[in-house]
Coordinates of C-alpha atoms in Angstrom, one line a residue:
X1423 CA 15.0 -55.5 -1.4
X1424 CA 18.0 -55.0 -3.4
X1425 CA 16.6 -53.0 -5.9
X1426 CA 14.6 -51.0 -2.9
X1427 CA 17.8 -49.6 -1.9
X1428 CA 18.8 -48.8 -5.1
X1429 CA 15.8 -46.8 -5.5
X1430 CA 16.7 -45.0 -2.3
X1431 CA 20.3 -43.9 -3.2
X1432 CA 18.7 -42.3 -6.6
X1433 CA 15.6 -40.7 -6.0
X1434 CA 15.2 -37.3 -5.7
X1435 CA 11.1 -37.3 -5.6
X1436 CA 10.7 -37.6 -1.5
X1437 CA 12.4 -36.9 1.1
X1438 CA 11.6 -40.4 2.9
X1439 CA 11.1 -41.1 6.5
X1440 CA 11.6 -44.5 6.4
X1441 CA 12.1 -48.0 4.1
X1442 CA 8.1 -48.2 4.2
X1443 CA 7.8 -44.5 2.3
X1444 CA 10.1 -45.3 -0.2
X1445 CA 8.8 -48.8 -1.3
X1446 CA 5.3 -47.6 -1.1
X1447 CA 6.2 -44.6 -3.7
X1448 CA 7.9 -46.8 -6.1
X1449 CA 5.5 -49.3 -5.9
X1450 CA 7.5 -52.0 -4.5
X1451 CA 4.3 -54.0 -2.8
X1452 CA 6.3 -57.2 -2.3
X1453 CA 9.1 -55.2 -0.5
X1454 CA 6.9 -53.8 1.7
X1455 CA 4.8 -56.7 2.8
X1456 CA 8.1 -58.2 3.9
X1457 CA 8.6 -54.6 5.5
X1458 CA 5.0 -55.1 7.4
X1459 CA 6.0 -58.3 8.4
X1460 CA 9.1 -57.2 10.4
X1461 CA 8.0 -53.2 11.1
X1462 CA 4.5 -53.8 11.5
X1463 CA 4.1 -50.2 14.3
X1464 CA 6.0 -47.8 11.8
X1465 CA 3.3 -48.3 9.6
X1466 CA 0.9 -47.2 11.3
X1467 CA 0.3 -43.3 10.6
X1468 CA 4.0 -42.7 10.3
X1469 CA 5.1 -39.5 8.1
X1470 CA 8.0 -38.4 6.3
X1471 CA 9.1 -34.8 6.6
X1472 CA 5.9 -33.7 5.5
X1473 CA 3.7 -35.5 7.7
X1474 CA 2.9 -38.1 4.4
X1475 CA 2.4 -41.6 5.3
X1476 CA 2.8 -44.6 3.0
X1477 CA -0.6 -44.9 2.1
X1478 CA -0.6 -41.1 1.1
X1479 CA 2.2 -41.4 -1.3
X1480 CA 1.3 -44.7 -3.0
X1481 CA -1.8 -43.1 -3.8
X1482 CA -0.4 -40.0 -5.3
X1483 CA 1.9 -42.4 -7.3
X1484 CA -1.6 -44.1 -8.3
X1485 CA -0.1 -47.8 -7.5
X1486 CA -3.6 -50.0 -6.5
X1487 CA -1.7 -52.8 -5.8
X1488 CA 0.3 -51.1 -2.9
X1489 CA -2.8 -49.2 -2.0
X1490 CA -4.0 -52.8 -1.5
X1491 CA -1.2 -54.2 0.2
X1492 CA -1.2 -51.4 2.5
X1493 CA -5.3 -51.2 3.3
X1494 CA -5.5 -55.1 3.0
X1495 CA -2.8 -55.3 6.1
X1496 CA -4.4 -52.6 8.2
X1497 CA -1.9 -50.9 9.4
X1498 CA -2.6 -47.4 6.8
X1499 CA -5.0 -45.3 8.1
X1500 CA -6.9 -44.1 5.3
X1501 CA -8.1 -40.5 6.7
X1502 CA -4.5 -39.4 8.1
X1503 CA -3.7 -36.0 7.1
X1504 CA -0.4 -35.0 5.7
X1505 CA 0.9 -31.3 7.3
X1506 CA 1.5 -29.1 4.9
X1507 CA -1.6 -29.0 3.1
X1508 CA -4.2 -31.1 5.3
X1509 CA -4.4 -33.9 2.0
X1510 CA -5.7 -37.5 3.0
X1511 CA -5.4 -40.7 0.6
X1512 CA -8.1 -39.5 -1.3
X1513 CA -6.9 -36.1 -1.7
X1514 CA -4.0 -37.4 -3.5
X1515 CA -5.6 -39.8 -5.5
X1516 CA -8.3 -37.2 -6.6
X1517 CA -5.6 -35.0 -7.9
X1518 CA -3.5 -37.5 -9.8
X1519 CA -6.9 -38.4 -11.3
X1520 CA -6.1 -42.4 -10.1
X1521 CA -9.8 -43.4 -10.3
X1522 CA -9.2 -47.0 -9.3
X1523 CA -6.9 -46.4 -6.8
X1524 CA -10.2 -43.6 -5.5
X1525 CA -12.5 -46.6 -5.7
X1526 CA -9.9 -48.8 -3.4
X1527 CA -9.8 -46.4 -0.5
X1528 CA -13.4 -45.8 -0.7
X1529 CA -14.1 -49.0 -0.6
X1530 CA -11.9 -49.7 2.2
X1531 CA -13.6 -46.4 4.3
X1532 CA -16.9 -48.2 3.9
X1533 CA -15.8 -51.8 4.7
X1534 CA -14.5 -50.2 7.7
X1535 CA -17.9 -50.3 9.8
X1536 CA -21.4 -51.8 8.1
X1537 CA -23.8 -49.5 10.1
X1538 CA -21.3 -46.0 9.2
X1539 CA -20.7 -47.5 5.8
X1540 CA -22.1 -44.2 4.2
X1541 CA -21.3 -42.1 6.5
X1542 CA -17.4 -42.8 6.4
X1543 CA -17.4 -43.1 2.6
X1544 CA -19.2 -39.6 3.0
X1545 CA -16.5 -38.1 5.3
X1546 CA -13.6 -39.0 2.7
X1547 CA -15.1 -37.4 -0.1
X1548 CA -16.2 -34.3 1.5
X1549 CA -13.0 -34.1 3.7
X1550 CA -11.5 -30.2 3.4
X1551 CA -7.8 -29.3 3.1
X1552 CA -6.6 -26.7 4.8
X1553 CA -7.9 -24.3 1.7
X1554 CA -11.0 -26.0 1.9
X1555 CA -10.7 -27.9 -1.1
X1556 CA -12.3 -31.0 -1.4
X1557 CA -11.3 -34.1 -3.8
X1558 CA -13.6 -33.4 -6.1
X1559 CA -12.5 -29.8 -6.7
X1560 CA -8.7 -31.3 -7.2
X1561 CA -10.1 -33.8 -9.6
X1562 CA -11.7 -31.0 -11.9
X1563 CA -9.5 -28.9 -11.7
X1564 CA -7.1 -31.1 -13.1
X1565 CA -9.2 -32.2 -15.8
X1566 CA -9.5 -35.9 -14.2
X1567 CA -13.1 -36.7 -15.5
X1568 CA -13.0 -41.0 -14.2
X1569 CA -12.0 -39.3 -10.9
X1570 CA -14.7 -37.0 -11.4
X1571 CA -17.1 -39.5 -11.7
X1572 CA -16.2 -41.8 -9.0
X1573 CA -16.3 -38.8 -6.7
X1574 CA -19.7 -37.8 -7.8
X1575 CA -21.3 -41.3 -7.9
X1576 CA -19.9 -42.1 -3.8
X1577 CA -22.2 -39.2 -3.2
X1578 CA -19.8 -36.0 -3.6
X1579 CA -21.9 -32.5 -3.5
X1580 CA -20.7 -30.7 -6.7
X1581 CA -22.0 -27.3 -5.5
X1582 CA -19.5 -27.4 -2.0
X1583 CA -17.2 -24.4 -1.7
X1584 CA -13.7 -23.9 -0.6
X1585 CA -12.8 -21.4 1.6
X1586 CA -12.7 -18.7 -1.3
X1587 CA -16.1 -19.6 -1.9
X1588 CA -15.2 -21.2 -5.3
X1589 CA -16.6 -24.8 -6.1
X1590 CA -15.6 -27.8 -8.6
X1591 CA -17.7 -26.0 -11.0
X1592 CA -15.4 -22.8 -11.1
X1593 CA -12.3 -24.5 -10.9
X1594 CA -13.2 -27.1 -14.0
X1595 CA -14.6 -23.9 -16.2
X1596 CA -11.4 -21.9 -15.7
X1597 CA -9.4 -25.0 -16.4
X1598 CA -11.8 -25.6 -19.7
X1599 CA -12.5 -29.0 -18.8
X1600 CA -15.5 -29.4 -20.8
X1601 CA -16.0 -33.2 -20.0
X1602 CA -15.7 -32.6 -16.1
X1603 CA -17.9 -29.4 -16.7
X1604 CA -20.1 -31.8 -18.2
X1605 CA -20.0 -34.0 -15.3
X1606 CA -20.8 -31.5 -12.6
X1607 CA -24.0 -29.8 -14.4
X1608 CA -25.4 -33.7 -14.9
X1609 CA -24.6 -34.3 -11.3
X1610 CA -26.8 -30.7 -10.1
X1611 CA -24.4 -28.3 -9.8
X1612 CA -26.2 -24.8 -10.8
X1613 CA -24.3 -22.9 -13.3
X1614 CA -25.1 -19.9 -12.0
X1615 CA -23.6 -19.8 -8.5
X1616 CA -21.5 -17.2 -7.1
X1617 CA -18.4 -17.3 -5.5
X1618 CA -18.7 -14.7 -3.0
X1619 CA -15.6 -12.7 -2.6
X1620 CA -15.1 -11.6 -6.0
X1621 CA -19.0 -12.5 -7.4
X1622 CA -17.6 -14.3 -10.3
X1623 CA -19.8 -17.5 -11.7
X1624 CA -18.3 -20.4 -13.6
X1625 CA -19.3 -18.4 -16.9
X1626 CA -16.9 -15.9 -15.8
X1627 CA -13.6 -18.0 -15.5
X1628 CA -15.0 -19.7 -18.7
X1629 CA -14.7 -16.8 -20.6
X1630 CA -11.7 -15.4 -19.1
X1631 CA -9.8 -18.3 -20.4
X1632 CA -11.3 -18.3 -23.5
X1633 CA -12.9 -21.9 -23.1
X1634 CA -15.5 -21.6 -26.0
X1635 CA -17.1 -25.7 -25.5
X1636 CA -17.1 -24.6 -21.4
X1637 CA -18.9 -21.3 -22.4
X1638 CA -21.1 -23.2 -24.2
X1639 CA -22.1 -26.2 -21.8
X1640 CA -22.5 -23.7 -19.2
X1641 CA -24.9 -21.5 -21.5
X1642 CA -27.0 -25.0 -22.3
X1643 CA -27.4 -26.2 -19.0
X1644 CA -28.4 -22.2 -17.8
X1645 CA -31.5 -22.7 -20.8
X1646 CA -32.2 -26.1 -19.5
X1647 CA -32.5 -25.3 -16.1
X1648 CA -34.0 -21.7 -16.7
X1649 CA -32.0 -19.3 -14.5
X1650 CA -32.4 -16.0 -14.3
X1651 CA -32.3 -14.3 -18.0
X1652 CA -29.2 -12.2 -17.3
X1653 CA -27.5 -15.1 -16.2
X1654 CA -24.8 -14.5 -18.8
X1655 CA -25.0 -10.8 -18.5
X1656 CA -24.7 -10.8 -14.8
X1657 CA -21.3 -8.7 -13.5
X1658 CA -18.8 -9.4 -11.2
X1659 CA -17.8 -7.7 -8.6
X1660 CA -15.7 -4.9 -10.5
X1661 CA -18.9 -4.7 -13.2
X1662 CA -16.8 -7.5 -15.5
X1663 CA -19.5 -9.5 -17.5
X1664 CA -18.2 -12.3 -19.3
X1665 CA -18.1 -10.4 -22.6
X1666 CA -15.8 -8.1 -20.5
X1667 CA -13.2 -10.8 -19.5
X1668 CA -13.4 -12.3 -23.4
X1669 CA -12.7 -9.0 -24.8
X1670 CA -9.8 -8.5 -22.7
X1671 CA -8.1 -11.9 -23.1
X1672 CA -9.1 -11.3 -26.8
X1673 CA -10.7 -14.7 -26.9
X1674 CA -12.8 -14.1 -30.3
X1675 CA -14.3 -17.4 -30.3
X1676 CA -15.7 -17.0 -27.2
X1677 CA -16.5 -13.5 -28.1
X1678 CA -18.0 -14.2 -30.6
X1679 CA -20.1 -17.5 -29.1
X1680 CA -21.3 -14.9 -26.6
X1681 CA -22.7 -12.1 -28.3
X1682 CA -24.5 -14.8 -30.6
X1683 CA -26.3 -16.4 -27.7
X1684 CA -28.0 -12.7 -26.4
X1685 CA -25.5 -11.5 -24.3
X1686 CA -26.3 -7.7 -24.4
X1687 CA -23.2 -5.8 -24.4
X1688 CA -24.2 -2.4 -24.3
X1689 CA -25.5 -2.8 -20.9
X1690 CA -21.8 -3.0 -19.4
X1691 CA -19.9 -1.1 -17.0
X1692 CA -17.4 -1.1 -14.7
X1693 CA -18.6 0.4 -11.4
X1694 CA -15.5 2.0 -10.4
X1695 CA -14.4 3.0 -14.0
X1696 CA -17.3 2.4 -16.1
X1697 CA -15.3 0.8 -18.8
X1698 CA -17.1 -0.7 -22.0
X1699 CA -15.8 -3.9 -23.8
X1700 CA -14.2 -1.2 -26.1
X1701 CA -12.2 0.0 -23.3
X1702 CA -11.1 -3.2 -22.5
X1703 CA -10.4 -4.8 -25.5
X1704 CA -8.3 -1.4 -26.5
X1705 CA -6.2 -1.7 -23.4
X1706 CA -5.0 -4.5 -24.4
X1707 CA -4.7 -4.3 -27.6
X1708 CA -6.7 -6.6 -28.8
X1709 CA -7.7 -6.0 -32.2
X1710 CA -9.6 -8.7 -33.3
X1711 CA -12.0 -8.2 -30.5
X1712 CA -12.2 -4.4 -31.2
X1713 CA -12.9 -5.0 -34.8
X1714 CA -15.8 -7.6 -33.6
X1715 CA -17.3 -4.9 -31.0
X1716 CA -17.5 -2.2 -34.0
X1717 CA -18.8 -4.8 -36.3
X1718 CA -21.8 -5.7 -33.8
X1719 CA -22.1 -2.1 -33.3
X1720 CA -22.8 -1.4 -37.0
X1721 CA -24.8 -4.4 -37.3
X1722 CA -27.4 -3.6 -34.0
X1723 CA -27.2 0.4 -35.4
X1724 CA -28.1 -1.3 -38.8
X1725 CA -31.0 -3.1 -37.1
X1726 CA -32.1 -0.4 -35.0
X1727 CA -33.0 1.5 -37.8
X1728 CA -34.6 -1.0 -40.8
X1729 CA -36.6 -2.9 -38.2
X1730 CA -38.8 -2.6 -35.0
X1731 CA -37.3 -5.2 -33.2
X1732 CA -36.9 -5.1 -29.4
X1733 CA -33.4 -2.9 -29.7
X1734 CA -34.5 0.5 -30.4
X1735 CA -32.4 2.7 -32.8
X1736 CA -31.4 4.8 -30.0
X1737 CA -30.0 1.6 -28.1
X1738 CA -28.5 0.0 -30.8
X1739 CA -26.3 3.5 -31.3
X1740 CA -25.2 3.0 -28.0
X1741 CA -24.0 -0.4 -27.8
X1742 CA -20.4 0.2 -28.6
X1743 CA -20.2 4.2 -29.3
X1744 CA -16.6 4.3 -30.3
X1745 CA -16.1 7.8 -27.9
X1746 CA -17.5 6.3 -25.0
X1747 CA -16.0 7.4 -21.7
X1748 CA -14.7 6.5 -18.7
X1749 CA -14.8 7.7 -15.2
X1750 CA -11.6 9.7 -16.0
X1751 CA -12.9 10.7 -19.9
X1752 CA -10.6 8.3 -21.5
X1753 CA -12.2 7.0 -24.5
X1754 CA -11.2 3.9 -25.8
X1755 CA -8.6 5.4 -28.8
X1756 CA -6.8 6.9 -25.4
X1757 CA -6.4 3.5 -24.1
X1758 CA -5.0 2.0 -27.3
X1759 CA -2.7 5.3 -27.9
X1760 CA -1.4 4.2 -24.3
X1761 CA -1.0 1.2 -24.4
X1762 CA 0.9 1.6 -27.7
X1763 CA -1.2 -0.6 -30.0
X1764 CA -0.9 1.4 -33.5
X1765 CA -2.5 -1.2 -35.3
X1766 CA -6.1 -0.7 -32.5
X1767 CA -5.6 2.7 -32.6
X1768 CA -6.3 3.2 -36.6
X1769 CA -9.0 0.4 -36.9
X1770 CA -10.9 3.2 -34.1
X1771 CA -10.1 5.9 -36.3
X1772 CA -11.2 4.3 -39.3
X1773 CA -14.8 4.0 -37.4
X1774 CA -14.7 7.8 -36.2
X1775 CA -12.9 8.0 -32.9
X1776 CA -12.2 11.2 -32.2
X1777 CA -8.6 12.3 -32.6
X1778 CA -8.3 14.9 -30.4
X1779 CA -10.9 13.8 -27.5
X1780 CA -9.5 14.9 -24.3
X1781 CA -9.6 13.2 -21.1
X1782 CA -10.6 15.2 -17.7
X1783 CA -7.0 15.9 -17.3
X1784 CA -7.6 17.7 -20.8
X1785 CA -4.9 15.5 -22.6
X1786 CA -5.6 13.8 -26.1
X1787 CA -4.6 10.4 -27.2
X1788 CA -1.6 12.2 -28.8
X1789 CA -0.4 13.1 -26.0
X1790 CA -1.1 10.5 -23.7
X1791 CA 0.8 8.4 -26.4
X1792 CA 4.1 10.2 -26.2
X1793 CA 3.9 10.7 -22.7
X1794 CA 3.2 6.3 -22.2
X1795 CA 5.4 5.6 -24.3
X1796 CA 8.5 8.0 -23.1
X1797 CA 8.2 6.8 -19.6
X1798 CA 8.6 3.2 -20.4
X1799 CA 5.2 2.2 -19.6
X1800 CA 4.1 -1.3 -19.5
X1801 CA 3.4 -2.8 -22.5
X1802 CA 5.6 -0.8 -25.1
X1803 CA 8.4 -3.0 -24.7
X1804 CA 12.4 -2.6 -25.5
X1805 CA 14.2 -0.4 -27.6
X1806 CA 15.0 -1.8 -30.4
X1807 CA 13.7 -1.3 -34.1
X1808 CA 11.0 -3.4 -33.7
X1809 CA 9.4 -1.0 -30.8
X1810 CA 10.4 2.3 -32.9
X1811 CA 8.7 1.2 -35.5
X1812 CA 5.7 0.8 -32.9
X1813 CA 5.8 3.9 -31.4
X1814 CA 6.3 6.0 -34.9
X1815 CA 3.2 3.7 -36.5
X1816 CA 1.6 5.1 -33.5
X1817 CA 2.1 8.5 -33.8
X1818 CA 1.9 8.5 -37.5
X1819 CA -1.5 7.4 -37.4
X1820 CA -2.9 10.2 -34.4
X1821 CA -1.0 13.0 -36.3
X1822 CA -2.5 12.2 -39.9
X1823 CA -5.7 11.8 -38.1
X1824 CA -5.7 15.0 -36.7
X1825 CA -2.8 17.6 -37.3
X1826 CA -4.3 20.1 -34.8
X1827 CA -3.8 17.8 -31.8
X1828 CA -0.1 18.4 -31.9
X1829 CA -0.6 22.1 -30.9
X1830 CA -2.6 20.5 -28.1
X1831 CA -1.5 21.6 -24.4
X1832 CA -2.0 20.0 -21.4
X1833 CA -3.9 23.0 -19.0
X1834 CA -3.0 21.3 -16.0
X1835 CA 0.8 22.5 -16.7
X1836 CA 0.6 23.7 -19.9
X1837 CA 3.1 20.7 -21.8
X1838 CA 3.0 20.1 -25.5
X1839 CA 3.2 16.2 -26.9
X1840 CA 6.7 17.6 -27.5
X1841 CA 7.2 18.5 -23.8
X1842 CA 6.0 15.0 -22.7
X1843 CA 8.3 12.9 -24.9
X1844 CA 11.0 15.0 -24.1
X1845 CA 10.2 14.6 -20.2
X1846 CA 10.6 10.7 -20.4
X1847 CA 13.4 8.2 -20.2
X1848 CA 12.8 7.3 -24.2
X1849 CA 14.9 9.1 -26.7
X1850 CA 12.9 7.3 -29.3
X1851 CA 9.8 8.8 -28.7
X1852 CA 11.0 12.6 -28.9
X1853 CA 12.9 11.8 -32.2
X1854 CA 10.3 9.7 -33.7
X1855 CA 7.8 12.9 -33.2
X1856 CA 10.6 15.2 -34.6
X1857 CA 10.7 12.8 -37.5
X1858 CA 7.0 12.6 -38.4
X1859 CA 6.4 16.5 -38.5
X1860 CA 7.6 18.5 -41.0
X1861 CA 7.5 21.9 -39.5
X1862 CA 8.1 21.7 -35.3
X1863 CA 9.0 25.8 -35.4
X1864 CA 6.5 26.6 -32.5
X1865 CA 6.5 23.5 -31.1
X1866 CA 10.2 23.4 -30.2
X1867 CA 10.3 26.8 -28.8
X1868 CA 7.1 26.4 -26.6
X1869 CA 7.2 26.8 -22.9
X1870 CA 5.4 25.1 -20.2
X1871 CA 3.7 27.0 -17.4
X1872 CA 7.2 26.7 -16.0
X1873 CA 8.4 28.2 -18.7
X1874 CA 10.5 25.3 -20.1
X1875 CA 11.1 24.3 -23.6
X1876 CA 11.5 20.8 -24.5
X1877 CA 15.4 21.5 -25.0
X1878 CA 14.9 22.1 -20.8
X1879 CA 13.8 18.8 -20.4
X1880 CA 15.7 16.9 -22.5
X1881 CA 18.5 18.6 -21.1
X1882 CA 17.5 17.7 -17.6
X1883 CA 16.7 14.0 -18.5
X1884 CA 20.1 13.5 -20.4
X1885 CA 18.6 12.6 -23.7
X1886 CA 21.5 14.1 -25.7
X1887 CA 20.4 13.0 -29.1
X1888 CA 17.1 14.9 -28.6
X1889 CA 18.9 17.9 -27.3
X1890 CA 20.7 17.9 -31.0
X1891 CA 18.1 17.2 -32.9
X1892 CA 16.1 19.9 -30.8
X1893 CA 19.2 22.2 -31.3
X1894 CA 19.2 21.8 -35.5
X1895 CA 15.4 22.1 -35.2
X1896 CA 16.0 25.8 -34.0
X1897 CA 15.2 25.3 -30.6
X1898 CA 15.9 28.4 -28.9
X1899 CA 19.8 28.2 -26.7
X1900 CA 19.0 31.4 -24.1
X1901 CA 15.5 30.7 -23.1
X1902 CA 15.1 31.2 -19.5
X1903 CA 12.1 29.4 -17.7
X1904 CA 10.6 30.5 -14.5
X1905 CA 13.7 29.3 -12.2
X1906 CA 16.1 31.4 -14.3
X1907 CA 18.0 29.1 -16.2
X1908 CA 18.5 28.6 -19.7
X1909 CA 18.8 24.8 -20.9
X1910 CA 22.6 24.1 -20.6
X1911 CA 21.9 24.5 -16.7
X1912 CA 19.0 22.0 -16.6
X1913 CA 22.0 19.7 -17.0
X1914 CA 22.8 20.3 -13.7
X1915 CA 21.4 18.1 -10.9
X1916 CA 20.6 20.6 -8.6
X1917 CA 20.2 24.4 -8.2
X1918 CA 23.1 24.8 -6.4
X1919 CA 25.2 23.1 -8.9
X1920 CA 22.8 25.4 -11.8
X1921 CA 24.5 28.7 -10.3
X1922 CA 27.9 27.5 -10.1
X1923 CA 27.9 26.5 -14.0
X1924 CA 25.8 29.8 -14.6
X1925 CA 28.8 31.5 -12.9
X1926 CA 31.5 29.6 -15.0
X1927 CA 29.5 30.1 -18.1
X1928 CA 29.2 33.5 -17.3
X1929 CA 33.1 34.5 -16.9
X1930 CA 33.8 32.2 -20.1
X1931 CA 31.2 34.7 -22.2
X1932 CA 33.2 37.7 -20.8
X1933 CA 35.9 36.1 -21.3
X1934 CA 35.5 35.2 -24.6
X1935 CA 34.1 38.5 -25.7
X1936 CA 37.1 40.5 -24.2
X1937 CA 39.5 38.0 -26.1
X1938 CA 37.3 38.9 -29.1
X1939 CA 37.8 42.8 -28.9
X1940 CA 41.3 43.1 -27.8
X1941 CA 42.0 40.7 -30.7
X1942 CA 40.3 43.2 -33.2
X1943 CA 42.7 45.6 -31.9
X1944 CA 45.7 43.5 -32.7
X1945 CA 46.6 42.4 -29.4
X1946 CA 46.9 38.7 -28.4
X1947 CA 44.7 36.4 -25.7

C-alpha cells in the first residue's frame, strides 16, 4: 500500500478517481484485492474523470493478472463504456494489442451465462464506439496481429464498417500491416469493398502509403478470389486509381509493383480535372515516378508498334502523352514549372513537352513559373540560396527550351513573365529572370493592357532591388500607364497620395529647371 501511494504522488498518466484506478493502472493486484475487500461498491462501474473504470484501464495497461483480480471478484463490469470515446475493456485491450488480456475478458463475457455464452462473447467483439469502430479495427490498425487473431477466431466479422464506412481491412492496408492484412483476407474479408463516402478500397490506402507487400497481398487475394478484372484499376471517388495515389506519394516500388501486375494507366482520369498520373506525379514533384510513367510510355508505344498484342499502337501513344491536358489545359510541364520542381520540369522536356503550351488562360509554363514562384506559392520554399538556385534552375531550363516563350503575353491582361515576377512578393524571381537573359530591351519596357511596365509594379510592390536592376536595364523613367502615372507614383499607396507626389514632383522639375537657367545666366539659386 505504501508504494500505491507513492505511485499516486508521481504519476502523471490518469487523472484517478479513486485508490481502485490507480492500483489497477499500475498493476498493483495485491493492493487492490485488499482495496475490494474494504471498498467492495466503488468498484462496481465507477469512473475517473473520463468515465474509465478499473477494469478499463488495467486492460489498456495490458496487466492479466489485475484483469483477473478484477473479473475473478465480480465487481468490474466488463461492457461499461468509458465517456469520451464509448471504449469497453475490450476496446482498450484491442488497441494496446494485449491479446491475453483479450482472451481473459472474453472468456469472462462468455462464463457469464452458458445458454448466451456466444451471444455475449459476440456483443464484446462487435461492440461500436462512438465512431463506430470496432476492436478489431483498433487492433489492425495498430498493427496488433495476436489481437487480430483472437478477435477473428471469437467470431469477429472482418468486413464490419465504422461509421465512415471504412473497415479493418482499410484501416490495416493504410497502416501497411501486411501480417494483419494477411489475417483479414484468410478470415473473408473481400479486398475489394468500398468505403462509401469517398469510394476508396483497401488497394487505395495501400498505395497511397506506399505499402508495396500490402499492395501485393491485396492483388493476390483479388486473383484468388476472382473479382472484378478492374479491381485494381477501379477509381475513387475524385477518379484516383491506385496508380494515381502511388504516383503522387512517389512511391516507386509500389509504382512500379502496380503497372507490372496489369494495372492500365492510360485509362485514368480525374473527373473533375481529368488529371493523368503525369499530372500528378509533376505536381509534386516527383521525379522518379515521372521518369517511370515516360519509361512505360516508351515501352507500351514500343510495343504498340513491333507487335499485335492487345494494346494497339494508337493506345499505347496515349498512355502517358507527355502534353496531355487537363480540364484547365495545364499540361503536366505547367504543373512541374508551378510547383517549382526544375529537376521534373527538364526530364519532361527531354521527352518533348512542349515549352510554350499554353493553358486556357493562355499562359505558358514560363510564365506560370514566375508568376508561382513570385507569389510565394506553396511548395517553393524560403529565401535563401538554396531556393534561388531553384527557381533560376527552373527558369534556365523553360528559357533554353524555348527562347520565344519569354515574349509570351498573357491575353487575359496582356503581362509578360517579366510583369508577373515583378507583380509578386519575391525579388528573387524578377532578378533571377533579369539574370538569365541577355538582352530584356523589349521586355522591360512592355506595358500591360494597363499600360504598366514591370518598373510600375515593382514599384508598387516595394521590390527596390528589382526597380534598380530594371532602372540599369533601361527601363523606361516617364512611362505613364492608363491611370496617368509614371513609376515613381506607383510608390504611392493610393491615388490620392499619387497626385500629391505628382504635384511635389512637379514644382521640384520647375523648380530645378528654373535654378538651371537662371544659373546659366550667372545668377545664384
Amino acid at each position: 500500500m505504501t508504494k500505491l501511494v507513492a505511485a499516486a504522488s508521481t504519476s502523471t498518466a490518469t487523472e484517478t478517481a479513486n485508490p481502485q484506478h490507480l492500483a489497477a493502472y499500475h498493476g498493483r493486484e495485491k493492493a487492490l484485492a485488499v482495496l475490494a475487500r474494504r471498498l467492495p461498491m466503488a468498484l462496481d462501474g465507477s469512473g475517473d474523470a473520463e468515465g474509465r473504470t478499473p477494469l478499463h484501464l488495467a486492460s489498456a495497461r495490458g496487466c492479466l493478472s489485475t484483469v483477473r483480480v478484477l473479473l475473478a471478484d465480480d465487481y468490474a463490469v466488463g461492457d461499461v463504456r468509458d465517456r469520451s470515446r464509448q471504449w469497453s475493456a475490450v476496446h482498450y485491450a484491442a488497441a494496446g494489442g494485449h491479446a491475453v488480456v483479450l482472451r481473459a475478458l472474453l472468456t469472462a463475457a462468455a462464463g457469464r451465462s452458458a445458454a448466451l455464452a456466444s451471444a455475449s462473447v459476440s456483443a464484446a467483439v462487435e461492440a461500436a464506439d462512438s465512431t463506430g469502430r470496432r476492436p478489431l479495427m483498433l487492433a489492425a490498425q495498430n498493427g496488433h496481429e495476436e489481437a487480430v487473431k483472437v478477435l477473428l477466431e471469437a467470431g469477429a466479422q472482418p468486413d464490419a464498417t465504422d461509421f465512415n464506412g471504412l473497415t479493418s481491412l482499410h484501416r490495416a492496408a493504410a497502416c501497411g500491416h501486411v501480417a494483419c492484412v494477411g489475417q483479414l483476407l484468410s478470415a473473408g474479408a473481400r479486398p475489394d469493398i468500398i468505403e462509401p463516402r469517398l469510394r476508396r478500397q483497401p488497394l487505395h490506402l495501400a498505395a497511397a502509403g506506399g505499402h508495396v507487400d500490402a499492395i501485393a497481398r491485396l492483388l493476390d487475394a483479388a486473383d484468388i478470389v476472382k473479382v472484378s478484372n478492374c479491381f485494381a484499376d477501379s477509381v475513387d471517388a475524385c477518379g484516383f486509381a491506385p496508380l494515381h495515389w502511388a504516383a503522387a506519394g512517389g512511391h516507386v516500388t509500389s509504382l512500379n509493383l502496380l503497372l507490372s501486375r496489369g494495372c492500365r494507366a492510360g485509362r485514368h482520369r480525374l473527373n473533375w480535372s481529368r488529371f493523368s498520373l503525369l499530372h500528378c506525379a509533376a505536381a509534386a514533384g516527383r521525379e522518379a515516378c515521372v521518369q517511370i510513367l515516360l519509361q512505360h510510355r516508351a515501352e507500351q508505344h514500343h510495343q504498340g508498334k513491333s507487335t499485335q498484342s492487345t494494346v494497339s499502337s494508337s493506345d499505347a501513344v496515349r498512355v502517358f502523352p507527355v502534353d496531355i491536358r487537363d480540364c484547365r489545359g495545364r499540361t503536366p510541364l505547367h504543373l512541374a514549372a508551378a510547383g517549382g520542381h526544375p529537376r521534373v520540369a527538364e526530364l519532361l522536356l527531354r521527352h518533348g513537352a512542349t515549352v510554350d503550351a499554353v493553358d486556357c488562360r493562355g499562359r505558358t509554363p514560363l510564365m506560370t513559373a514566375t508568376a508561382a514562384a513570385a507569389s510565394a506559392r506553396a511548395g517553393w520554399g524560403s529565401a535563401n540560396g538554396a531556393h534561388v538556385a531553384r527557381i533560376e534552375a527552373l527558369l534556365s531550363a523553360l528559357i533554353k527550351a524555348g527562347a520565344a516563350s519569354v515574349e509570351a503575353r498573357d491575353p487575359y491582361d496582356g503581362a509578360s513573365c517579366l510583369h508577373r515576377a515583378c507583380a509578386g512578393h519575391k525579388s528573387e524571381v524578377a532578378l533571377a529572370l533579369l539574370k538569365l537573359l541577355p538582352d530584356v530591351g523589349r521586355l522591360v519596357e512592355s506595358t500591360d493592357n494597363q499600360g504598366r511596365t514591370p518598373l510600375h509594379l515593382a514599384c508598387a510592390g516595394a521590390l527596390p532591388d528589382v526597380a534598380v536592376a530594371l532602372i540599369q536595364r533601361g527601363a523606361p523613367l516617364f512611362a505613364v500607364d492608363a491611370a496617368g502615372q509614371v513609376p515613381a507614383l506607383a510608390c504611392t499607396a493610393s491615388r490620392p497620395a499619387a497626385e500629391c507626389l505628382q504635384a511635389v514632383l512637379d514644382a521640384m522639375l520647375s523648380a530645378a529647371a528654373a535654378c538651371g537657367g537662371h544659373q546659366r545666366r550667372g545668377g545664384r539659386c
